[in-house]
Amino acid sequence: MVSLSEYELDVARKRLGRDPSPVEVKVIDALWSEHCSYKSSKIFLRSFPSEGPRVVMGIEDWQDAGAVDIGDGYAIVLKVESHNHPSAVDPFNGAATGVGGIIRDIISKGATPIALLDMIRVGELKDDKNKWLLKNIIAGIGFYGNSIGIPVVGGELSFDESFSDNPLVDVACVGIVKKDKIKPSVVKEPGLKLVLVGLTGIDGLGGASFASRKLSGENEIGAVQIADPFAGKIVMDVTLEIADKVEAIKDLGGGGLAVAVTEMANGLGARVYVDKVPLRVKDMSPEDIIISETQERMLFAVREENVEYVCKAFEYYEYPCAVIGEVTSDSFIRFIYEGKEIASLPSQLLLSPPLYAWPIREKARKINVKPNVELEQAVRSVLAHPDLASKEWAYSQFDYEVGTSTVVKPGEADSAVVSLPNGKLLAIKGDANPDLCAEDAYECGKAIFAEAYRNLAVVGARGIAAVDHLQFGDPKKPEIYSDFVDAVRGIGEAARFFSIPIVGGKVSFYNENKKGVAIKPTPLVVMAGLVEGKLLKPKVEEGSLVLIGYTRNEMRGSLFAKLFGPYGEVPKARLQEDYLASEVVLDLINQGTILFAKDVNRGGLMGSLMAILSKGYSAKVDPDRILGTDDLMAKLFSENGGRFIVITNSPESVVERAKRRGTIASVIGEVKKGNYLEIGSWKLNVKKEVEHHSNYLEVEMSD
Amino acid sequence: MRYKDLDPDRYSSVVIPGGFSFGDYLRAGSIAASTETMEMIKEMANQGKTVLGICNGFQILTESGLLKGALLPNLKMRFISKWVYVKVVRDDTRLTKNLPKKVLRMPIAHAEGRFVLEEEEARRLMVFQYSNEKGEVSEDYNPNGSVLNIAGIANEEGNVIGLMPHPERASFSLTSIDGNVDGLLLLRGLRW
């Protein structure tokens, strides 16, 4: 099954001056798949700021992952990817191979993977199929990450009906490498030998093509790869061991050998002897060998004199290693089988598919009136929402401390923190907000970038680099493409504002359910930052509760609006406020003035208070002290950005610090041991809510 | 060091760390248990050298017969990462002989940690029991369904010790929960 359109076949025919052979069609299909070619997104992705003083290797270089300087001769390598389509069909293997794939992207740069994040979105758990999906997605991530020994240090887990048939499984990985040891994924000279390690089998046939169309609902299990973390561990360890002896490294991902060879040659040519590829099963057809996406394989470009050294290192672990061809100077990608040339295509043709800027049309927005909701019902419903529930059920299945470098662990703060070999501390966080993006993808693009920035500030870190993952429905539908363009504009604008380069990214289109309804637009930002001064491990203790920043009556896209009906304005991302409030928090951490800090986002102020209530503390809030709006529901549930709550023993110095930085903070209440939530004269015993918070997933997922 | 490179005469103690030896394929620790390296380690144990197995290392020690009992899948049938307390109930092992504390806080991270052994023997061999902060042992603090809340055991002689919690992850104040270094206290027992 190929995904090429008639038009694209025609373009290929014209450029070739002949009809491509059936094998060649499959090669073109893989290279020109949306998954590998970014044909519907590339024009816009080019608008992202990808340069900066720290950038060692950016998005422009057509590399597998981006790298940024972190001082002392080290760089971190950052990458995010999804495995949405495979996870919808076979959630365990789909999610596990997603982890394996991202790890191989990092080692392709010669970097040692040190941390993973996973951002999971599934449909509501009242549906048993969603439970099955979630259970297996988490088990799959754990299976691979735990075995290979890379800690999953953080992530997101949220629920929405639009992900019912099409769960989103995003994984990000951070690696560390000596700056002068970074390996390219492309070659610059002909004559190098192409060395392939690992066995090629019949799993994952045409996976890139599969990921580039809608789920058909038919049997597509053959397009999903099978995970083998022990093999992955050998590949990782040996690749890092021999990295110095090779000229280029490339992971075999989407499009298999066809894509890996072509992208590695990067405009040069290659000759590949398909018979030399070590196979897992007999009698594979040459075209299947070329496009198979079997996991745990790597491609190296190696000088002839180093080939033996490289293969010996793999053979120590009885891992297959073979010279399958060489890089040539003639700019043709050739596959040879049983002495016959079965494909011969110009590199330029393969690397330059038609690029599309599809028509856009903005959605019509309805004006709705504010729903009439009692305070108690509002508080209880929001606090009980699954998005706010403790995610311990999920992260306790991950070996989040393997490697003994996890400083701030899952569930402890808004970001994870890991220690680096040069003694520095790296904070990382991934953020998305499908509900907001469904309302306004442009404001949302800015908002998620700003949220990631604030999340890092909570532990004392400033963002230095970001990668993005853009997930949407069918790009040929104008309203969906409009959201895509808006999201790119929003993310790009925020990245420029914060001067944080986007060093890599990924796009996933065609995320729809069986009825053809698209997922809510889900662009996602993963940001990494350094703790430059003091680290804050947020700890709930008794003290004054201070809110930094203005609260606005902008309720659209909020959890409150999701529960009780959409209304009001879309929150505007006032990036200046995010920046200023973050600076205040960083100051306070470095002064040692605060015990606890948390970004205000999902569920508004009430949602953020859950992090305090769930630790066995009471929170008392005077709504009159919440500045920026007179509307009580907005005060409590607005999700506009630019805000933090902090616990402190010297509230006045927090207020003073905010003023000095050009913004405001207000002492809104206090935190004491107990189990009450007080809002003005209204009081609620939250024992039940806290229990629900701790047990929701455990209970839901146990049957 | 790589397992194939072990020279038993050069060392007085062996630590088999956690991990997923051979991907835990077949059964956790079972393939590693049948390697030549484990034969050498058995020899070292017979000579009275200290052998410590942590997590997967503990699984390898039971699989190879160096320690009694077996480690089955957790009752919840899934991997569990969690900080736990363990009560130290034997002070005649190399690791616990001079231990200044009787309750230690360390993390577990395993899918197969449910220790099983006939109860009487288990009671005699057990070194660590899952407990609360105060050292009270009850089913509430048993994360995986182990018999008698057992987190680790030793042989009769006390020179071969296996435990599921990770002392090395509770050895650095930066990465340890609340900054405690209980694991380091335990590992100091290797210097004898």
Tab-separated table of N, CA, C and O in Angstrom, chain B residues 31-85:
chain	number	residue	atom	x	y	z
B	31	ILE	N	19.176	-16.049	32.564
B	31	ILE	CA	20.232	-16.298	31.567
B	31	ILE	C	21.591	-15.954	32.181
B	31	ILE	O	22.546	-16.723	32.069
B	32	ALA	N	21.641	-14.827	32.888
B	32	ALA	CA	22.906	-14.443	33.525
B	32	ALA	C	23.356	-15.514	34.513
B	32	ALA	O	24.551	-15.783	34.666
B	33	ALA	N	22.373	-16.151	35.193
B	33	ALA	CA	22.704	-17.143	36.220
B	33	ALA	C	23.432	-18.345	35.636
B	33	ALA	O	24.162	-19.037	36.347
B	34	SER	N	23.259	-18.581	34.350
B	34	SER	CA	23.902	-19.754	33.771
B	34	SER	C	25.174	-19.416	32.997
B	34	SER	O	25.658	-20.204	32.212
B	35	THR	N	25.713	-18.219	33.199
B	35	THR	CA	26.957	-17.848	32.521
B	35	THR	C	28.165	-18.376	33.307
B	35	THR	O	28.061	-18.674	34.501
B	36	GLU	N	29.295	-18.453	32.638
B	36	GLU	CA	30.535	-18.882	33.298
B	36	GLU	C	30.930	-17.929	34.415
B	36	GLU	O	31.502	-18.328	35.423
B	37	THR	N	30.628	-16.658	34.189
B	37	THR	CA	30.967	-15.658	35.197
B	37	THR	C	30.334	-16.020	36.545
B	37	THR	O	30.955	-15.863	37.600
B	38	MET	N	29.101	-16.509	36.513
B	38	MET	CA	28.435	-16.855	37.774
B	38	MET	C	29.109	-18.050	38.442
B	38	MET	O	29.121	-18.155	39.668
B	39	GLU	N	29.679	-18.943	37.633
B	39	GLU	CA	30.438	-20.050	38.233
B	39	GLU	C	31.611	-19.495	39.032
B	39	GLU	O	31.904	-19.944	40.148
B	40	MET	N	32.281	-18.509	38.462
B	40	MET	CA	33.407	-17.877	39.165
B	40	MET	C	32.940	-17.201	40.450
B	40	MET	O	33.604	-17.254	41.475
B	41	ILE	N	31.779	-16.560	40.360
B	41	ILE	CA	31.267	-15.843	41.539
B	41	ILE	C	30.883	-16.841	42.638
B	41	ILE	O	31.105	-16.597	43.832
B	42	LYS	N	30.365	-17.992	42.240
B	42	LYS	CA	30.054	-19.032	43.228
B	42	LYS	C	31.333	-19.458	43.950
B	42	LYS	O	31.353	-19.637	45.169
B	43	GLU	N	32.371	-19.609	43.172
B	43	GLU	CA	33.675	-19.978	43.732
B	43	GLU	C	34.125	-18.922	44.752
B	43	GLU	O	34.576	-19.249	45.855
B	44	MET	N	33.964	-17.667	44.381
B	44	MET	CA	34.356	-16.576	45.277
B	44	MET	C	33.533	-16.625	46.567
B	44	MET	O	34.062	-16.431	47.660
B	45	ALA	N	32.250	-16.889	46.426
B	45	ALA	CA	31.379	-16.974	47.602
B	45	ALA	C	31.828	-18.117	48.516
B	45	ALA	O	31.880	-17.960	49.743
B	46	ASN	N	32.188	-19.256	47.887
B	46	ASN	CA	32.651	-20.402	48.684
B	46	ASN	C	33.931	-20.093	49.444
B	46	ASN	O	34.182	-20.630	50.513
B	47	GLN	N	34.749	-19.210	48.864
B	47	GLN	CA	35.996	-18.817	49.536
B	47	GLN	C	35.730	-17.817	50.659
B	47	GLN	O	36.658	-17.376	51.333
B	48	GLY	N	34.479	-17.416	50.816
B	48	GLY	CA	34.141	-16.496	51.900
B	48	GLY	C	34.184	-15.032	51.503
B	48	GLY	O	34.054	-14.137	52.340
B	49	LYS	N	34.380	-14.771	50.196
B	49	LYS	CA	34.359	-13.374	49.757
B	49	LYS	C	32.924	-12.842	49.807
B	49	LYS	O	31.969	-13.613	49.818
B	50	THR	N	32.807	-11.531	49.835
B	50	THR	CA	31.476	-10.923	49.910
B	50	THR	C	30.843	-10.863	48.523
B	50	THR	O	31.483	-10.424	47.571
B	51	VAL	N	29.608	-11.299	48.416
B	51	VAL	CA	28.863	-11.193	47.156
B	51	VAL	C	27.556	-10.458	47.458
B	51	VAL	O	26.764	-10.906	48.295
B	52	LEU	N	27.387	-9.312	46.798
B	52	LEU	CA	26.174	-8.524	47.012
B	52	LEU	C	25.406	-8.438	45.694
B	52	LEU	O	25.978	-8.082	44.665
B	53	GLY	N	24.125	-8.764	45.730
B	53	GLY	CA	23.284	-8.621	44.539
B	53	GLY	C	22.191	-7.603	44.804
B	53	GLY	O	21.446	-7.718	45.779
B	54	ILE	N	22.112	-6.609	43.931
B	54	ILE	CA	21.101	-5.562	44.082
B	54	ILE	C	20.075	-5.710	42.963
B	54	ILE	O	20.442	-5.731	41.789
B	55	CYS	N	18.809	-5.815	43.315
B	55	CYS	CA	17.712	-5.857	42.342
B	55	CYS	C	17.912	-7.004	41.356
B	55	CYS	O	17.807	-8.159	41.723
B	56	ASN	N	18.254	-6.719	40.110
B	56	ASN	CA	18.488	-7.806	39.154
B	56	ASN	C	19.637	-8.695	39.647
B	56	ASN	O	19.634	-9.910	39.424
B	57	GLY	N	20.589	-8.107	40.367
B	57	GLY	CA	21.679	-8.894	40.951
B	57	GLY	C	21.158	-9.909	41.964
B	57	GLY	O	21.618	-11.056	42.034
B	58	PHE	N	20.158	-9.496	42.753
B	58	PHE	CA	19.497	-10.395	43.711
B	58	PHE	C	18.788	-11.519	42.949
B	58	PHE	O	18.881	-12.699	43.296
B	59	GLN	N	18.116	-11.141	41.866
B	59	GLN	CA	17.425	-12.149	41.049
B	59	GLN	C	18.417	-13.163	40.486
B	59	GLN	O	18.152	-14.370	40.461
B	60	ILE	N	19.583	-12.683	40.084
B	60	ILE	CA	20.609	-13.585	39.540
B	60	ILE	C	21.102	-14.528	40.642
B	60	ILE	O	21.321	-15.725	40.413
B	61	LEU	N	21.250	-13.980	41.857
B	61	LEU	CA	21.737	-14.822	42.961
B	61	LEU	C	20.739	-15.925	43.324
B	61	LEU	O	21.134	-17.052	43.625
B	62	THR	N	19.453	-15.616	43.287
B	62	THR	CA	18.482	-16.687	43.583
B	62	THR	C	18.401	-17.667	42.406
B	62	THR	O	18.349	-18.876	42.615
B	63	GLU	N	18.440	-17.135	41.191
B	63	GLU	CA	18.384	-18.018	40.012
B	63	GLU	C	19.573	-18.977	39.968
B	63	GLU	O	19.460	-20.103	39.497
B	64	SER	N	20.727	-18.522	40.451
B	64	SER	CA	21.918	-19.356	40.364
B	64	SER	C	22.074	-20.246	41.593
B	64	SER	O	23.024	-21.005	41.682
B	65	GLY	N	21.169	-20.094	42.565
B	65	GLY	CA	21.201	-20.957	43.736
B	65	GLY	C	22.140	-20.471	44.834
B	65	GLY	O	22.285	-21.121	45.868
B	66	LEU	N	22.780	-19.323	44.624
B	66	LEU	CA	23.646	-18.782	45.680
B	66	LEU	C	22.834	-18.323	46.886
B	66	LEU	O	23.316	-18.283	47.995
B	67	LEU	N	21.595	-17.920	46.623
B	67	LEU	CA	20.681	-17.579	47.708
B	67	LEU	C	19.419	-18.414	47.556
B	67	LEU	O	19.038	-18.784	46.440
B	68	LYS	N	18.793	-18.668	48.681
B	68	LYS	CA	17.559	-19.459	48.687
B	68	LYS	C	16.388	-18.631	48.185
B	68	LYS	O	16.417	-17.398	48.208
B	69	GLY	N	15.336	-19.316	47.777
B	69	GLY	CA	14.093	-18.633	47.420
B	69	GLY	C	14.049	-18.216	45.964
B	69	GLY	O	14.936	-18.543	45.176
B	70	ALA	N	12.977	-17.517	45.627
B	70	ALA	CA	12.802	-17.051	44.252
B	70	ALA	C	12.096	-15.706	44.264
B	70	ALA	O	11.429	-15.347	45.236
B	71	LEU	N	12.254	-14.980	43.184
B	71	LEU	CA	11.618	-13.666	43.055
B	71	LEU	C	10.611	-13.712	41.916
B	71	LEU	O	10.969	-13.835	40.746
B	72	LEU	N	9.339	-13.608	42.287
B	72	LEU	CA	8.252	-13.736	41.317
B	72	LEU	C	7.724	-12.349	40.940
B	72	LEU	O	8.033	-11.368	41.597
B	73	PRO	N	6.913	-12.285	39.883
B	73	PRO	CA	6.322	-10.991	39.518
B	73	PRO	C	5.544	-10.377	40.696
B	73	PRO	O	4.892	-11.088	41.462
B	74	ASN	N	5.644	-9.063	40.824
B	74	ASN	CA	4.917	-8.345	41.877
B	74	ASN	C	3.446	-8.709	41.841
B	74	ASN	O	2.890	-8.964	40.775
B	75	LEU	N	2.805	-8.662	43.012
B	75	LEU	CA	1.376	-8.991	43.066
B	75	LEU	C	0.553	-8.142	42.106
B	75	LEU	O	-0.393	-8.613	41.504
B	76	LYS	N	0.942	-6.860	41.974
B	76	LYS	CA	0.188	-5.987	41.064
B	76	LYS	C	0.516	-6.246	39.601
B	76	LYS	O	-0.004	-5.555	38.718
B	77	MET	N	1.406	-7.183	39.343
B	77	MET	CA	1.769	-7.574	37.981
B	77	MET	C	2.304	-6.413	37.156
B	77	MET	O	2.064	-6.330	35.959
B	78	ARG	N	2.996	-5.520	37.816
B	78	ARG	CA	3.619	-4.458	37.032
B	78	ARG	C	4.871	-3.953	37.722
B	78	ARG	O	5.105	-4.226	38.897
B	79	PHE	N	5.652	-3.206	36.968
B	79	PHE	CA	6.874	-2.597	37.478
B	79	PHE	C	6.491	-1.544	38.524
B	79	PHE	O	5.526	-0.811	38.338
B	80	ILE	N	7.249	-1.465	39.615
B	80	ILE	CA	6.959	-0.461	40.643
B	80	ILE	C	8.241	0.270	41.039
B	80	ILE	O	9.205	-0.341	41.489
B	81	SER	N	8.239	1.588	40.847
B	81	SER	CA	9.310	2.449	41.364
B	81	SER	C	8.755	3.183	42.567
B	81	SER	O	7.710	3.817	42.459
B	82	LYS	N	9.460	3.132	43.691
B	82	LYS	CA	8.912	3.748	44.899
B	82	LYS	C	9.996	3.829	45.970
B	82	LYS	O	10.825	2.921	46.071
B	83	TRP	N	9.980	4.880	46.758
B	83	TRP	CA	10.868	4.941	47.916
B	83	TRP	C	10.190	4.207	49.070
B	83	TRP	O	9.026	4.465	49.364
B	84	VAL	N	10.933	3.319	49.703
B	84	VAL	CA	10.355	2.516	50.789
B	84	VAL	C	11.285	2.573	52.010
B	84	VAL	O	12.429	3.009	51.906
B	85	TYR	N	10.753	2.127	53.138
B	85	TYR	CA	11.585	1.934	54.318
B	85	TYR	C	11.811	0.440	54.500
B	85	TYR	O	10.915	-0.360	54.245
